[in-house]
Each structure stands twice: as structure tokens, then as C-alpha cells.
């Protein structure tokens, strides 16, 4: 394994890439907390001007899901990898805490903390690649095996399946963002549902995701916003969380604030109040005795994260995201924008060619690892084909 350093340093999550020269598998560091001052490099005036220039011909209300960004606005990672990282890249094993809770209420509280941990910082002005159809990302962390697949390209639907046979835990996640331009901001509404199953306890927790708000004017920045509801189907315990944005001009209010409550739906009694900041600490206040405790600490959970490594390059699937986009990622890291544009075009043209070939044969593309369905209301859902996700040749600590 070799470590390559970009000539001009990028923000902390992108400082280094790890590659396997034989197959050119590029794996970058996950986003983490700690060096936010570096990420401010992306908020420079010239980037804001470029962003405004990029969107000058886009009308407010437009759906940006088909909007293609030039490589200058990409960081070296696919959106599919970002989904996977939010599951396997943590400094502490929150999933085991969920499983080890001594009561349904304690398990729900741990699930709330785990859900918050999937909220990762975003950087203004850059975005991951749009995954191509059939692209996969497959990584193992200890006994946890994570597999994501791009099961639809238009609309962009991603499916994720993660299992831990030792802990008897399963995660099924179907997600599709719908980014819309609102004139002074872009809001990516994240549709879909996550299911976390604690099979030892016979409990399934269903939850949604917050939306990503990208503010362009008057002050550029990113925020996670919206309501997240987490419900245990079997126990009726519910957590209602609200991710709150800063004020319009960043005056007053708190950054990355979240509030909420935990409710017993059978009695509608509020058991706990949730309050804090998802990028620092989140506390729980007992409504019976006013006792307060910390249930989530971002510095403990999302800091010092490392890129996965390739244990066996020959066993990496040809659909692996870090392999498909490797030339583009390397070009972005070295700031070779001519090579980056060419590499991105190669991947996109290959996808268009495969589409034309399927259409000429009258074939319909079918996901390899999931069964994809859509309700009459237009809601997408996915069901994994395999009971357990196999171990991956790409691993992380």
C-alpha cells in the first residue's frame, strides 16, 4: 500500500489517499471532525463566484438530480462511498451499544446516538461523484460487513445492506436524494427509509434522514436540516429529532443544533428531552427527575478516522466504487483538471454505451444484490437478496 500526498493540501478528510498500484483502487479518508479550519479553504470567494457561475442558468425550483458537475467541484469519492462510510467509519462501536442495552428504552437511546453518528460534515462548494448504475462499495470492519449498490441511476437510488453475524444485527437502507435549486440555496431532500434490526431482541427501528441545505447567499455554508423520526415497531417507543439551521445571516442561534424528545407512543408521555449539537455533544434530560447525561460525543465517535485498506486486491469486485473512479480521484488529488475531465468522461461514456446496448437488445437492468420496488405513491424500497453480507477484501479498523 502506498500513500500519495496531493501537491496542494486539501481539507482534512481528503489529505491522503491509499492506493493499491496493481488495480488502482483509491480509498480516501472519511469526513471527520477536528480540522474544520482547513475546510474553510473551500469557502474562498473565487469558489463562491464559480458556484454562482455554475448555477447562473438554472431556474429556482429546478431538480438538480441530472445536473453534472465538472471535476473542479468534486472531491475524490463517490456518494455511494459516503453512504457506506457513515455506517462503518466510527471510532467507537455504537451498534454493539444498541444491541447491549438492558431495556427497550436504553436500546432506543443507543439507536438515537447511532442515527446521529451517520450525520457527517459537508463542505461548501464540493460534492461526491454521482454513482453509476451497478456501482458497489463493499467494506468490512471487524464482524460488520457493509455493501452498498447503486440500484437506479435516474432517479439516483442507492441501497445499503450491513450485517454483523456475531451481534446478530442487520441494517437495510434505501436512499435517494432530490436536490433542488431555490435561488440562494440548494436543498437536497433525502428520501427513503433506514431499518436497523436488533435480531436478538426481535426489534426493528425505522428512521428517515435529515436533508442537506447548501446555502449560497448571503453567507455560503452547509447545514443538515429537517425532522428525523425513529420508531421501534415492536415497543412503540419513538424519538422525534429536529435538525435546525443557522439564521439567515448567521447572527443569533446555534450552529448544527438539534432538539427532540423520546416518547412512549402508547401513553404519549414524553420520557426524555434531547438537545445538543450533532457536531459536538448531545444530551438527554429525564423528564421525571431532570437528570441530564451525554448520549453522543462527536469527538469520541467521529474523529481520527482512517481510510480503509485493501487486504486482497484480486478479490475486489470490478464494480467497486474506489476502482471505477480511481483515475478521476487520483487526478483530483493531484489537481490535474485536464486529466480529471477526461477520466470522468470515460466513466460516464461507458455508462451511456451500456445503456444504449441494453436498449438495443430490449433488456432491463436488474440490481445484483437487491430487489428494488416502487409503490404507487412513488416511494422506492429495496430488499437484500442475501441474508448476510459476505466479508470484503477491503477492510477498515
Coordinates of C-alpha atoms in Angstrom, one line a residue:
X1 CA 0.0 0.0 0.0
X2 CA 1.3 3.4 -0.9
X3 CA 0.3 6.8 0.4
X4 CA 0.1 9.7 -2.0
X5 CA 0.0 13.3 -0.9
X6 CA -1.5 16.0 -3.1
X7 CA 0.8 18.8 -4.0
X8 CA -1.6 21.3 -2.5
X9 CA -3.2 20.2 0.7
X10 CA -7.0 19.7 0.8
X11 CA -9.3 19.7 3.8
X12 CA -8.6 17.0 6.5
X13 CA -10.8 14.3 5.1
X14 CA -9.0 14.4 1.7
X15 CA -5.4 14.9 2.8
X16 CA -4.3 11.4 1.8
X17 CA -5.3 8.6 -0.5
X18 CA -4.4 5.0 -0.2
X19 CA -3.9 3.1 -3.4
X20 CA -3.2 -0.4 -4.5
X21 CA -1.0 0.0 -7.5
X22 CA -1.9 -3.3 -9.1
X23 CA -5.5 -2.4 -9.5
X24 CA -5.5 1.3 -8.9
X25 CA -8.0 1.2 -6.0
X26 CA -8.2 4.7 -4.5
X27 CA -9.6 5.0 -0.9
X28 CA -9.8 8.3 0.8
X29 CA -10.2 9.3 4.4
X30 CA -13.7 9.7 5.7
X31 CA -15.0 13.0 6.7
X32 CA -14.3 13.7 10.4
X33 CA -14.1 16.5 12.9
X34 CA -11.0 18.2 14.1
X35 CA -9.6 20.3 11.3
X36 CA -12.6 22.5 10.3
X37 CA -10.3 25.4 9.7
X38 CA -8.8 23.6 6.7
X39 CA -12.2 23.1 5.2
X40 CA -12.8 26.8 5.1
X41 CA -10.3 26.8 2.2
X42 CA -13.3 25.8 0.1
X43 CA -15.3 28.8 1.1
X44 CA -13.0 31.2 -0.7
X45 CA -14.5 34.0 -2.7
X46 CA -13.4 32.5 -6.0
X47 CA -15.2 29.3 -5.3
X48 CA -18.4 31.2 -4.4
X49 CA -18.0 33.0 -7.8
X50 CA -17.5 29.7 -9.6
X51 CA -20.6 28.2 -7.9
X52 CA -22.7 31.2 -8.8
X53 CA -21.4 31.0 -12.4
X54 CA -22.3 27.3 -12.5
X55 CA -25.9 27.9 -11.5
X56 CA -26.5 31.1 -13.4
X57 CA -28.7 29.4 -16.0
X58 CA -30.6 27.2 -13.5
X59 CA -34.1 28.3 -12.6
X60 CA -35.3 28.3 -9.0
X61 CA -37.3 25.2 -8.3
X62 CA -35.2 23.1 -10.7
X63 CA -34.4 19.5 -9.9
X64 CA -30.6 19.1 -10.0
X65 CA -30.5 15.3 -9.8
X66 CA -29.4 15.2 -13.5
X67 CA -27.1 18.1 -13.1
X68 CA -23.5 17.1 -14.0
X69 CA -20.7 18.9 -12.0
X70 CA -17.3 19.4 -13.6
X71 CA -14.4 17.7 -11.6
X72 CA -13.4 21.0 -10.1
X73 CA -16.5 20.8 -7.9
X74 CA -15.9 17.1 -6.9
X75 CA -14.0 15.6 -4.1
X76 CA -12.4 12.2 -4.7
X77 CA -15.2 10.0 -3.5
X78 CA -18.5 8.6 -4.8
X79 CA -21.7 9.3 -3.0
X80 CA -22.0 5.6 -2.5
X81 CA -18.8 5.6 -0.5
X82 CA -20.2 8.4 1.6
X83 CA -23.2 6.3 2.5
X84 CA -21.1 3.3 3.4
X85 CA -18.7 5.4 5.5
X86 CA -21.5 6.7 7.7
X87 CA -22.0 3.1 8.7
X88 CA -18.5 1.6 9.1
X89 CA -16.4 4.7 9.9
X90 CA -16.8 5.3 13.6
X91 CA -14.2 5.4 16.3
X92 CA -16.5 3.5 18.7
X93 CA -18.8 0.6 18.2
X94 CA -22.2 2.2 18.5
X95 CA -24.0 -0.8 17.0
X96 CA -22.8 -3.0 19.8
X97 CA -24.1 -0.5 22.3
X98 CA -27.5 -0.7 20.6
X99 CA -27.5 -4.4 21.0
X100 CA -26.3 -4.5 24.6
X101 CA -28.9 -2.1 26.0
X102 CA -30.6 -3.8 29.0
X103 CA -34.1 -2.5 28.2
X104 CA -36.1 -1.4 25.2
X105 CA -35.7 2.2 26.3
X106 CA -31.9 2.0 26.7
X107 CA -31.7 0.4 23.3
X108 CA -33.7 3.1 21.6
X109 CA -31.5 5.8 23.2
X110 CA -28.4 4.0 21.8
X111 CA -30.1 3.8 18.4
X112 CA -30.7 7.6 18.6
X113 CA -27.0 8.1 19.2
X114 CA -26.1 5.8 16.3
X115 CA -28.5 7.7 14.0
X116 CA -26.8 11.0 14.9
X117 CA -23.4 9.4 14.1
X118 CA -24.5 8.9 10.5
X119 CA -24.7 12.7 10.1
X120 CA -21.4 13.8 8.7
X121 CA -20.0 17.2 8.0
X122 CA -20.2 18.5 4.4
X123 CA -18.0 21.1 2.7
X124 CA -19.5 24.0 0.8
X125 CA -18.7 24.0 -2.9
X126 CA -17.7 20.4 -3.5
X127 CA -19.7 17.2 -3.8
X128 CA -19.1 13.5 -4.3
X129 CA -19.5 11.8 -7.7
X130 CA -22.9 10.6 -8.8
X131 CA -22.7 6.8 -8.6
X132 CA -23.1 4.9 -11.9
X133 CA -25.7 2.1 -12.3
X134 CA -24.5 -1.1 -10.7
X135 CA -21.6 0.6 -8.8
X136 CA -20.9 -1.1 -5.5
X137 CA -19.0 -0.3 -2.3
X138 CA -18.1 -3.2 -0.1
X139 CA -16.1 -2.8 3.2
X140 CA -15.7 -4.9 6.4
X141 CA -15.0 -3.6 9.8
X142 CA -14.4 -6.4 12.3
X143 CA -17.6 -8.6 12.1
X144 CA -19.6 -5.8 10.4
X145 CA -19.8 -6.2 6.6
X146 CA -21.3 -3.3 4.6
X147 CA -22.4 -3.5 1.0
X148 CA -23.9 -0.6 -1.0
X149 CA -25.2 -0.7 -4.6
X150 CA -26.5 1.9 -7.0
X151 CA -29.7 0.2 -7.9
X152 CA -31.1 3.1 -10.1
X153 CA -29.5 5.9 -12.0
X154 CA -32.5 8.1 -12.8
X155 CA -33.7 8.6 -10.2
X156 CA -30.5 8.1 -8.2
X157 CA -31.4 5.3 -5.8
X158 CA -28.8 3.7 -3.5
X159 CA -29.3 0.6 -1.5
X160 CA -27.3 -0.5 1.5
X161 CA -27.1 -3.7 3.4
X162 CA -24.9 -4.2 6.5
X163 CA -24.8 -7.3 8.8
X164 CA -23.0 -8.4 11.9
X165 CA -23.4 -12.1 12.4
X166 CA -21.8 -12.1 15.8
X167 CA -24.0 -9.4 17.2
X168 CA -27.0 -10.5 15.1
X169 CA -27.6 -7.0 13.7
X170 CA -28.9 -6.1 10.2
X171 CA -29.2 -2.7 8.5
X172 CA -31.2 -2.1 5.4
X173 CA -31.1 1.4 3.9
X174 CA -32.7 2.7 0.7
X175 CA -32.0 6.3 -0.1
X176 CA -32.5 8.7 -2.9
X177 CA -31.7 12.5 -2.7
X178 CA -33.7 15.0 -4.7
X179 CA -31.6 18.3 -4.9
X180 CA -33.5 21.4 -5.8
X181 CA -32.2 24.9 -6.5
X182 CA -34.0 27.6 -4.6
X183 CA -32.3 30.7 -5.9
X184 CA -30.0 31.4 -2.9
X185 CA -29.6 27.8 -1.8
X186 CA -29.7 24.1 -2.8
X187 CA -31.7 21.7 -0.6
X188 CA -31.1 18.0 -1.1
X189 CA -34.2 16.3 0.2
X190 CA -33.1 12.8 1.2
X191 CA -36.0 10.4 0.7
X192 CA -36.1 6.7 1.7
X193 CA -36.0 4.7 4.8
X194 CA -33.5 3.0 7.1
X195 CA -34.1 -0.1 9.1
X196 CA -31.9 -1.2 12.0
X197 CA -32.8 -4.7 13.2
X198 CA -31.6 -6.0 16.6
X199 CA -32.4 -9.6 15.9
X200 CA -31.5 -10.9 19.4
X201 CA -34.2 -8.7 20.8
X202 CA -36.7 -9.0 18.0
X203 CA -36.7 -5.2 17.5
X204 CA -36.8 -3.2 14.2
X205 CA -36.1 0.5 14.3
X206 CA -37.3 2.5 11.3
X207 CA -36.0 6.0 10.6
X208 CA -35.5 8.7 7.9
X209 CA -32.7 11.1 7.2
X210 CA -32.2 14.9 7.6
X211 CA -31.9 17.0 4.4
X212 CA -28.7 18.7 3.3
X213 CA -29.1 22.5 2.9
X214 CA -26.4 24.2 0.9
X215 CA -26.5 28.0 1.4
X216 CA -25.0 30.1 -1.4
X217 CA -26.1 33.6 -0.4
X218 CA -25.7 35.7 1.6
X219 CA -23.2 33.6 3.5
X220 CA -22.1 30.3 1.9
X221 CA -22.2 27.2 4.1
X222 CA -23.8 23.8 4.7
X223 CA -26.3 22.5 7.3
X224 CA -28.3 19.4 7.9
X225 CA -31.9 20.3 8.5
X226 CA -35.3 18.7 9.0
X227 CA -37.2 16.2 11.1
X228 CA -36.0 12.7 11.8
X229 CA -38.3 10.2 13.4
X230 CA -37.0 6.9 14.9
X231 CA -39.6 4.3 15.9
X232 CA -39.3 0.8 17.3
X233 CA -42.2 -1.1 15.6
X234 CA -42.4 -3.7 18.4
X235 CA -42.2 -1.5 21.5
X236 CA -43.9 1.7 20.3
X237 CA -41.0 3.9 21.6
X238 CA -40.4 6.9 19.4
X239 CA -37.7 9.5 19.1
X240 CA -38.5 12.8 17.3
X241 CA -35.5 14.8 16.4
X242 CA -35.2 18.2 14.6
X243 CA -32.0 19.3 12.9
X244 CA -32.0 23.1 12.9
X245 CA -30.3 25.6 10.5
X246 CA -28.5 28.7 11.4
X247 CA -30.2 32.1 11.0
X248 CA -30.2 33.7 7.5
X249 CA -27.1 35.8 8.2
X250 CA -25.5 33.5 10.8
X251 CA -26.4 36.0 13.5
X252 CA -28.0 34.5 16.6
X253 CA -28.9 30.9 17.0
X254 CA -26.5 28.0 17.2
X255 CA -24.7 26.1 14.5
X256 CA -25.6 22.5 14.0
X257 CA -28.2 22.5 16.7
X258 CA -30.6 19.6 17.2
X259 CA -33.6 19.2 19.6
X260 CA -36.0 16.5 20.2
X261 CA -37.8 14.1 22.6
X262 CA -38.3 10.4 23.3
X263 CA -42.0 9.4 23.6
X264 CA -43.9 6.3 24.7
X265 CA -46.4 6.3 21.9
X266 CA -48.9 4.1 23.9
X267 CA -49.3 6.8 26.5
X268 CA -48.0 9.8 24.6
X269 CA -45.8 10.5 27.6
X270 CA -42.5 12.4 26.9
X271 CA -39.8 10.4 28.7
X272 CA -36.7 12.4 27.7
X273 CA -35.8 15.6 26.1
X274 CA -32.9 15.6 23.6
X275 CA -30.7 18.7 23.0
X276 CA -27.3 19.5 21.7
X277 CA -25.2 19.9 18.6
X278 CA -24.6 16.9 16.3
X279 CA -21.0 18.0 15.7
X280 CA -20.1 18.1 19.5
X281 CA -22.3 16.7 22.2
X282 CA -26.0 15.7 22.5
X283 CA -27.6 15.3 25.9
X284 CA -30.7 13.6 27.3
X285 CA -32.8 15.1 30.1
X286 CA -35.0 12.8 32.1
X287 CA -38.5 14.4 32.4
X288 CA -39.1 12.6 35.8
X289 CA -36.0 13.7 37.8
X290 CA -34.4 16.3 35.5
X291 CA -31.2 14.2 35.3
X292 CA -29.0 15.0 32.3
X293 CA -26.5 12.8 30.6
X294 CA -24.5 12.8 27.4
X295 CA -25.6 10.2 24.9
X296 CA -23.4 11.3 21.9
X297 CA -20.0 12.9 21.7
X298 CA -18.8 13.6 18.1
X299 CA -15.2 13.9 19.2
X300 CA -15.3 10.4 20.6
X301 CA -17.2 8.9 17.7
X302 CA -16.2 10.8 14.5
X303 CA -12.5 11.8 14.9
X304 CA -9.2 10.4 13.7
X305 CA -11.0 8.2 11.1
X306 CA -8.7 6.4 8.7
X307 CA -9.3 5.3 5.1
X308 CA -10.0 1.6 4.5
X309 CA -7.2 -0.6 3.2
X310 CA -7.1 -3.3 0.5
X311 CA -6.4 -6.7 2.1
X312 CA -6.7 -8.7 -1.2
X313 CA -6.8 -6.7 -4.4
X314 CA -7.5 -9.7 -6.6
X315 CA -10.8 -10.2 -4.8
X316 CA -12.1 -6.7 -5.2
X317 CA -15.2 -6.6 -7.4
X318 CA -14.9 -4.8 -10.7
X319 CA -17.9 -2.8 -9.7
X320 CA -16.2 -1.4 -6.7
X321 CA -16.6 2.4 -6.4
X322 CA -13.0 3.0 -5.4
X323 CA -11.9 1.1 -8.5
X324 CA -14.3 2.6 -11.0
X325 CA -13.4 6.2 -10.1
X326 CA -9.8 5.6 -9.4
X327 CA -8.3 7.6 -12.3
X328 CA -10.6 10.6 -11.6
X329 CA -9.8 10.5 -7.9
X330 CA -6.1 10.5 -8.5
X331 CA -6.4 13.4 -11.0
X332 CA -8.4 15.4 -8.5
X333 CA -5.9 14.8 -5.7
X334 CA -3.1 16.0 -8.0
X335 CA -5.2 18.9 -9.3
X336 CA -4.7 17.7 -12.8
X337 CA -8.0 19.0 -14.1
X338 CA -7.4 18.1 -17.8
X339 CA -6.8 14.5 -16.8
X340 CA -9.8 14.7 -14.4
X341 CA -12.2 15.8 -17.1
X342 CA -11.0 13.0 -19.4
X343 CA -11.3 10.4 -16.7
X344 CA -14.8 11.4 -15.7
X345 CA -15.9 11.4 -19.3
X346 CA -14.6 7.9 -19.8
X347 CA -16.7 6.5 -16.9
X348 CA -19.8 8.4 -18.0
X349 CA -19.5 7.5 -21.7
X350 CA -19.1 3.8 -20.7
X351 CA -22.3 4.0 -18.8
X352 CA -24.1 5.6 -21.7
X353 CA -22.8 3.0 -24.0
X354 CA -24.0 0.2 -21.8
X355 CA -27.5 1.8 -21.7
X356 CA -27.6 2.0 -25.5
X357 CA -26.6 -1.6 -25.7
X358 CA -29.4 -2.7 -23.3
X359 CA -31.9 -0.6 -25.1
X360 CA -30.9 -2.1 -28.5
X361 CA -31.4 -5.6 -27.0
X362 CA -34.6 -4.7 -25.2
X363 CA -33.0 -5.6 -21.9
X364 CA -33.9 -4.2 -18.5
X365 CA -31.1 -3.7 -15.9
X366 CA -31.6 -5.7 -12.7
X367 CA -29.6 -5.0 -9.5
X368 CA -27.3 -7.8 -8.5
X369 CA -27.6 -7.6 -4.7
X370 CA -31.1 -6.1 -4.1
X371 CA -34.7 -6.4 -5.2
X372 CA -35.9 -2.9 -6.0
X373 CA -39.5 -1.9 -5.8
X374 CA -41.6 1.3 -6.1
X375 CA -45.0 1.9 -4.5
X376 CA -47.9 3.6 -6.3
X377 CA -47.1 6.7 -4.3
X378 CA -43.6 6.7 -5.9
X379 CA -41.7 5.5 -2.8
X380 CA -38.7 3.4 -3.5
X381 CA -37.7 0.4 -1.3
X382 CA -35.2 -2.3 -1.5
X383 CA -34.8 -5.9 -0.2
X384 CA -31.3 -7.5 0.0
X385 CA -31.0 -10.8 -1.8
X386 CA -28.5 -12.4 0.6
X387 CA -29.3 -12.9 4.3
X388 CA -25.8 -12.0 5.4
X389 CA -23.3 -9.7 3.7
X390 CA -20.0 -11.5 2.9
X391 CA -16.7 -10.4 4.2
X392 CA -14.9 -7.8 2.0
X393 CA -11.3 -7.7 0.7
X394 CA -11.4 -4.0 1.7
X395 CA -11.2 -3.5 5.5
X396 CA -11.1 -0.7 8.0
X397 CA -10.3 -0.6 11.7

